[in-house]
mmCIF file of C-alpha atoms in Angstrom:
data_model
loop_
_atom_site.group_PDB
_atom_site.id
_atom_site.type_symbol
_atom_site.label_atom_id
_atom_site.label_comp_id
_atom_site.label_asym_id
_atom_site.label_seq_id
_atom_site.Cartn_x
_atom_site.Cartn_y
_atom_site.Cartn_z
ATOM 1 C CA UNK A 10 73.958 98.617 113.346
ATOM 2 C CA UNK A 11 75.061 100.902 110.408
ATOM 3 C CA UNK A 12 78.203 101.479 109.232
ATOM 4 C CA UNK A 13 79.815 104.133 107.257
ATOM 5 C CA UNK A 14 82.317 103.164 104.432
ATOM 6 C CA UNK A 15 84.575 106.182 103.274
ATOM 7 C CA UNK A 16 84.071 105.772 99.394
ATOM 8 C CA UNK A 17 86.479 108.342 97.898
ATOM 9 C CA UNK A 18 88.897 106.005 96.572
ATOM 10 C CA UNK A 19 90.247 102.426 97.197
ATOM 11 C CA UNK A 20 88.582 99.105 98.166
ATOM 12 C CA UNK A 21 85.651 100.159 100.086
ATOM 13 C CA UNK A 22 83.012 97.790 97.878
ATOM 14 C CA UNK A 23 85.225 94.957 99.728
ATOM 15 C CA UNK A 24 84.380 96.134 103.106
ATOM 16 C CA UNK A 25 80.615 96.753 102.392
ATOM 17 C CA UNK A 26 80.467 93.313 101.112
ATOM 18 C CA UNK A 27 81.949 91.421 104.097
ATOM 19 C CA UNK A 28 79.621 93.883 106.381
ATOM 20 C CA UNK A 29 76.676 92.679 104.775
ATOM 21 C CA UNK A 30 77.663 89.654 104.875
ATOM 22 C CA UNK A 31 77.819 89.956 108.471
ATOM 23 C CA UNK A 32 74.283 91.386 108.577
ATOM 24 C CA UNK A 33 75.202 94.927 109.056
ATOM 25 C CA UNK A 34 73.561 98.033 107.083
ATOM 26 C CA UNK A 35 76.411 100.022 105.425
ATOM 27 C CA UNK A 36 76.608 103.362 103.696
ATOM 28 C CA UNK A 37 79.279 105.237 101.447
ATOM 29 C CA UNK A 38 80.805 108.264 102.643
ATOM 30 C CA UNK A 39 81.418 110.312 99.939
ATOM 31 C CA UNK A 40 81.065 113.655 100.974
ATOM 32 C CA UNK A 41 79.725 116.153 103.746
ATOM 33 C CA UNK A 42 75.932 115.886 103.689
ATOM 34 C CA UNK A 43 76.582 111.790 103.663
ATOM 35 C CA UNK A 44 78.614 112.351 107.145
ATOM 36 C CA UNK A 45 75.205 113.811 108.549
ATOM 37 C CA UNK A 46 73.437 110.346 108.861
ATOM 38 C CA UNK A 47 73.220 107.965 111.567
ATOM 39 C CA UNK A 48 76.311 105.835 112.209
ATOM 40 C CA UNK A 49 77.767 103.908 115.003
ATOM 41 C CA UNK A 50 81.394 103.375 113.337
ATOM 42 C CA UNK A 51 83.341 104.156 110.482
ATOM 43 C CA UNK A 52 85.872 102.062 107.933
ATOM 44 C CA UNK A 53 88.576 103.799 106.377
ATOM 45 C CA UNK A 54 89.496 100.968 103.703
ATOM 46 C CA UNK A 55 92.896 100.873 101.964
ATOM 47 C CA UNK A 56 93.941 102.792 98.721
ATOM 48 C CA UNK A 57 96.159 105.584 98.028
ATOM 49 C CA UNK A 58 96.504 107.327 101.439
ATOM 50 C CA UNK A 59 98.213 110.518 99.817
ATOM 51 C CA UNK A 60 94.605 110.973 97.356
ATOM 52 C CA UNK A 61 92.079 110.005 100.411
ATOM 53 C CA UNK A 62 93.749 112.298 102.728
ATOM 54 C CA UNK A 63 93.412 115.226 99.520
ATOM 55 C CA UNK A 64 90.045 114.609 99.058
ATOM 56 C CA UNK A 65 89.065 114.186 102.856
ATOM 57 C CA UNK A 66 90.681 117.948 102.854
ATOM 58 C CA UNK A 67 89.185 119.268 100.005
ATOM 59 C CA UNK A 68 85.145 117.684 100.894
ATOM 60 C CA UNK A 69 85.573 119.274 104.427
ATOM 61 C CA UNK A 70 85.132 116.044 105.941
ATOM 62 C CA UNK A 71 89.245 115.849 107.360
ATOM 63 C CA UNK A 72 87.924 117.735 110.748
ATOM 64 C CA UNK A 73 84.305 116.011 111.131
ATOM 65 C CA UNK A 74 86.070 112.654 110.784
ATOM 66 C CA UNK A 75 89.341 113.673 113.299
ATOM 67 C CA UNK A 76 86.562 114.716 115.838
ATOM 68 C CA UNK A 77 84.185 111.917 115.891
ATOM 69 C CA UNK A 78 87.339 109.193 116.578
ATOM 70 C CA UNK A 79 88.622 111.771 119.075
ATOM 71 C CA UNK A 80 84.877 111.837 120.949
ATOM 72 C CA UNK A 81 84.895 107.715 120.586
ATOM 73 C CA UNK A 82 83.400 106.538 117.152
ATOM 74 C CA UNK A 83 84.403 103.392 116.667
ATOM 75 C CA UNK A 84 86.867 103.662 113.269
ATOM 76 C CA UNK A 85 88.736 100.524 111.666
ATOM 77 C CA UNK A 86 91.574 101.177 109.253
ATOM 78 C CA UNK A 87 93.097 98.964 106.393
ATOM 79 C CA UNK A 88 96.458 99.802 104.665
ATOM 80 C CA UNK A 89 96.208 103.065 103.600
ATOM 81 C CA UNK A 90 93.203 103.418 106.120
ATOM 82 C CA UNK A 91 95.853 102.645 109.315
ATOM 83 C CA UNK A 92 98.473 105.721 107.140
ATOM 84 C CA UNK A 93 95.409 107.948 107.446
ATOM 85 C CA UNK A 94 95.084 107.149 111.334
ATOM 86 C CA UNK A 95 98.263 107.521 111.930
ATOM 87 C CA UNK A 96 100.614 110.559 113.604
ATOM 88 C CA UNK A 97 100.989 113.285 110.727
ATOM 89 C CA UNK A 98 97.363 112.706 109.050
ATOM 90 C CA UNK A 99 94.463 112.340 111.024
ATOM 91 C CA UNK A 100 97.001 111.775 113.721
ATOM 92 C CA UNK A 101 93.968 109.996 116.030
ATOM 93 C CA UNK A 102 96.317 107.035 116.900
ATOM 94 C CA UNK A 103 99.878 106.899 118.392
ATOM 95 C CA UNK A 104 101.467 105.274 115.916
ATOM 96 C CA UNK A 105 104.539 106.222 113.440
ATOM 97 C CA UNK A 106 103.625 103.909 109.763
ATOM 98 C CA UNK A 107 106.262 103.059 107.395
ATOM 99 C CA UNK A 108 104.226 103.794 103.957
ATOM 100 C CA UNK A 109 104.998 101.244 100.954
ATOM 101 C CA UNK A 110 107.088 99.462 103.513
ATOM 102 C CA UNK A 111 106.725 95.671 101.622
ATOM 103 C CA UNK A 112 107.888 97.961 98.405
ATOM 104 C CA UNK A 113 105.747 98.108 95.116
ATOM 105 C CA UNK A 114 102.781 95.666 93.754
ATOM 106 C CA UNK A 115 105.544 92.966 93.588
ATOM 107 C CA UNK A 116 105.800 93.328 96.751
ATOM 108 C CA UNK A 117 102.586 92.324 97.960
ATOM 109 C CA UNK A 118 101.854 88.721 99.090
ATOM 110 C CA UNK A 119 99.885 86.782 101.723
ATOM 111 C CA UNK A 120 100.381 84.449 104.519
ATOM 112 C CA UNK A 121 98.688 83.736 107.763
ATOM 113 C CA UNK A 122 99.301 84.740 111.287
ATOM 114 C CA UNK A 123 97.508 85.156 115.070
ATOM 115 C CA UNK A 124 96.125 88.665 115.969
ATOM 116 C CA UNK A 125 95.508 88.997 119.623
ATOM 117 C CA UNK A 126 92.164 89.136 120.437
ATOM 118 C CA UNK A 127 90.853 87.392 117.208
ATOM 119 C CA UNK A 128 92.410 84.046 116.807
ATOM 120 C CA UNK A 129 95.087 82.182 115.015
ATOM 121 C CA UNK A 130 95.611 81.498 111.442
ATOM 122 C CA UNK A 131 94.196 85.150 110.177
ATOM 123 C CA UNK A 132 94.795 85.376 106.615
ATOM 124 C CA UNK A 133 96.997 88.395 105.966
ATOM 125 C CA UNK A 134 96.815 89.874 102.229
ATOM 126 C CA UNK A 135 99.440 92.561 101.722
ATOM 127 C CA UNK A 136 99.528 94.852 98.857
ATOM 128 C CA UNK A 137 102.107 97.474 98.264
ATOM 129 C CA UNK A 138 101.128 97.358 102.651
ATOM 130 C CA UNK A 139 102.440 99.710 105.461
ATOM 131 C CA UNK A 140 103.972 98.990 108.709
ATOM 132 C CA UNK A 141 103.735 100.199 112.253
ATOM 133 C CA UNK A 142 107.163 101.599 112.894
ATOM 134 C CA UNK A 143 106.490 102.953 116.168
ATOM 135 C CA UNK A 144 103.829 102.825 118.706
ATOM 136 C CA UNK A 145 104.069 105.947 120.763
ATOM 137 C CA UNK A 146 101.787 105.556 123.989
ATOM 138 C CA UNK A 147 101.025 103.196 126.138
ATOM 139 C CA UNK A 148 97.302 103.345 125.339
ATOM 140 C CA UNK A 149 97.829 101.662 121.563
ATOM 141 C CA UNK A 150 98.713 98.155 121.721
ATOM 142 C CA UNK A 151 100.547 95.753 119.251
ATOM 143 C CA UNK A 152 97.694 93.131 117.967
ATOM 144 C CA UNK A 153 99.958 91.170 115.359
ATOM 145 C CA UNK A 154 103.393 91.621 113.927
ATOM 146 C CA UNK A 155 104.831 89.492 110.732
ATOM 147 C CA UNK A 156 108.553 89.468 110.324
ATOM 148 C CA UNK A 157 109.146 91.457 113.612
ATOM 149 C CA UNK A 158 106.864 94.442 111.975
ATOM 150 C CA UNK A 159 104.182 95.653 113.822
ATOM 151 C CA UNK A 160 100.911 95.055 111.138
ATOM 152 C CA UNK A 161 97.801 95.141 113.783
ATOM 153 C CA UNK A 162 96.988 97.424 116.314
ATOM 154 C CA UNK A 163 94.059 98.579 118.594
ATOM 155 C CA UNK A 164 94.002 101.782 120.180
ATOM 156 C CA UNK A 165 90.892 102.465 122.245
ATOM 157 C CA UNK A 166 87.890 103.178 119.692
ATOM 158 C CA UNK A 167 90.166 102.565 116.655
ATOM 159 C CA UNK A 168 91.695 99.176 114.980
ATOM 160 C CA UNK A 169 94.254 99.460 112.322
ATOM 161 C CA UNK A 170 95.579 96.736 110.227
ATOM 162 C CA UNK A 171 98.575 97.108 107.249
ATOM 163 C CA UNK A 172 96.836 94.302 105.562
ATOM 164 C CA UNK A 173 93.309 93.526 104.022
ATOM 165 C CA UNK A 174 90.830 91.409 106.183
ATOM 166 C CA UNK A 175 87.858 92.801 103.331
ATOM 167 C CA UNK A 176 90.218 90.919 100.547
ATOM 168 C CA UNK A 177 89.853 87.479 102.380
ATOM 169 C CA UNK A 178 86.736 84.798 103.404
ATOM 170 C CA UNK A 179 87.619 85.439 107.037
ATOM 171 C CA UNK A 180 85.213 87.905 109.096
ATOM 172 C CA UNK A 181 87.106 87.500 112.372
ATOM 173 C CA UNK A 182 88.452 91.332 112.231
ATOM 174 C CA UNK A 183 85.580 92.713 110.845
ATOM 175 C CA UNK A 184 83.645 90.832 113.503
ATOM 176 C CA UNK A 185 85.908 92.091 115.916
ATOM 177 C CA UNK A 186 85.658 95.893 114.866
ATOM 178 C CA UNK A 187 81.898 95.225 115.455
ATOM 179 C CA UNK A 188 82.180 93.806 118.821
ATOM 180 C CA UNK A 189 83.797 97.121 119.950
ATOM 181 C CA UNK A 190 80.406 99.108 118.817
ATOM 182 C CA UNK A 191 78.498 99.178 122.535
ATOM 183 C CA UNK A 192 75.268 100.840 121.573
ATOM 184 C CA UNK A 193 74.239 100.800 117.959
ATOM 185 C CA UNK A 194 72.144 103.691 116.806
ATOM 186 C CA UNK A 195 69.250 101.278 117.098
ATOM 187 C CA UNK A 196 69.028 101.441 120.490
ATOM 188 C CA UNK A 197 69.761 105.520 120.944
ATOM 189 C CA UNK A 198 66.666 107.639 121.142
ATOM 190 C CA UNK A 199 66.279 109.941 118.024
#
C-alpha cells in the first residue's frame, strides 16, 4: 500500500510517521509531477487551511485532488485537512466546518472519546481545531462528537477528523482510514 501525504504546509511528517509505523510506504505531495505516482489514498494533514488551499491553487493540484476523491480515492482529513474537504473548498464532503471553532492556541487541549467504528477511549488532541457545524446529506455520517460538536465524520471514500490522531500513540484511525483502501496498487496490473 502507498500513501500520499500532501506536504505543502502543516503536520504531515506526523502522519508519515504513524503510516510507517503501520507498515505502509508513504510519499510527500508537494507538487504536480509528485501527484503522477502510484497511490491508493491520500492524507490531507492539519495546518493552516487558508495557505494549503493557496498553494493547492497555485501548484495546479486543487482540480487533480477534487477529482480523484470525487472518482473514489480514499482521502483522510485532520483539522485543517477536514476545512479543506469541506463545502466551499474542495467541497468533496457534505459538511458545513466551523474554522478556529475551540478559539486560538489556548484553546487547544485533549481528552478522550469513542468514534464509531474505531473504539472507545480515542485520544482527541485539539489545536486551534474545527468543528462540523452541519452535515448536509444523508450519505456523510457523524463518527464522534465532544461537547455536542460534531468532530469525526466518514463520508463514503473520505474520513475527516477536527482533531489529530498523527499527534497521539494510537493508530486506531489511521488503521481505520487503511481498512477502507480495497485494492492497493499492489495488486492492480501496471
Amino acid at each position: 500500500m502507498r500513501i500520499a501525504v500532501l506536504a505543502l504546509q502543516g503536520a504531515f511528517i506526523e502522519h508519515e510517521q504513524v503510516l510507517q509505523r503501520l507498515g505502509v510506504e508513504t510519499f510527500e505531495l508537494r507538487q504536480l509531477k509528485d501527484w503522477q505516482q502510484p497511490k491508493d489514498g491520500l492524507i490531507l494533514p492539519g495546518g493552516e487551511s487558508t495557505v494549503q488551499m493557496r498553494l493547492l491553487n497555485e501548484l495546479g493540484l486543487f482540480s487533480p485532488i477534487r477529482q480523484a476523491i470525487l472518482d473514489g480515492m480514499p482521502v483522510f482529513g485532520t483539522c485543517a485537512g477536514m476545512i479543506l474537504l469541506s463545502e466551499g473548498r474542495l467541497g468533496t464532503m457534505h459538511i458545513q466546518v466551523r474554522r478556529n471553532a475551540y478559539g486560538r492556541q489556548l484553546g487547544s487541549f485533549h481528552t478522550t472519546g469513542p468514534v464509531a467504528g474505531i473504539g472507545e477511549e480515542i485520544p482527541m488532541t485539539f489545536i486551534r481545531a474545527p468543528y462540523i457545524e452541519t452535515i448536509t446529506s444523508d450519505d456523510c455520517q457523524a463518527l464522534s462528537t465532544v461537547d455536542g460538536h460534531i468532530v469525526a465524520a466518514r463520508q463514503g471514500n473520505q474520513l475527516a477528523t477536527a482533531f489529530h490522531p498523527e499527534l497521539d500513540n494510537d493508530p486506531r484511525l489511521h488503521q481505520y482510514f487503511l481498512n477502507s483502501i480495497k485494492s492497493p496498487t499492489r495488486d492492480r496490473p501496471q
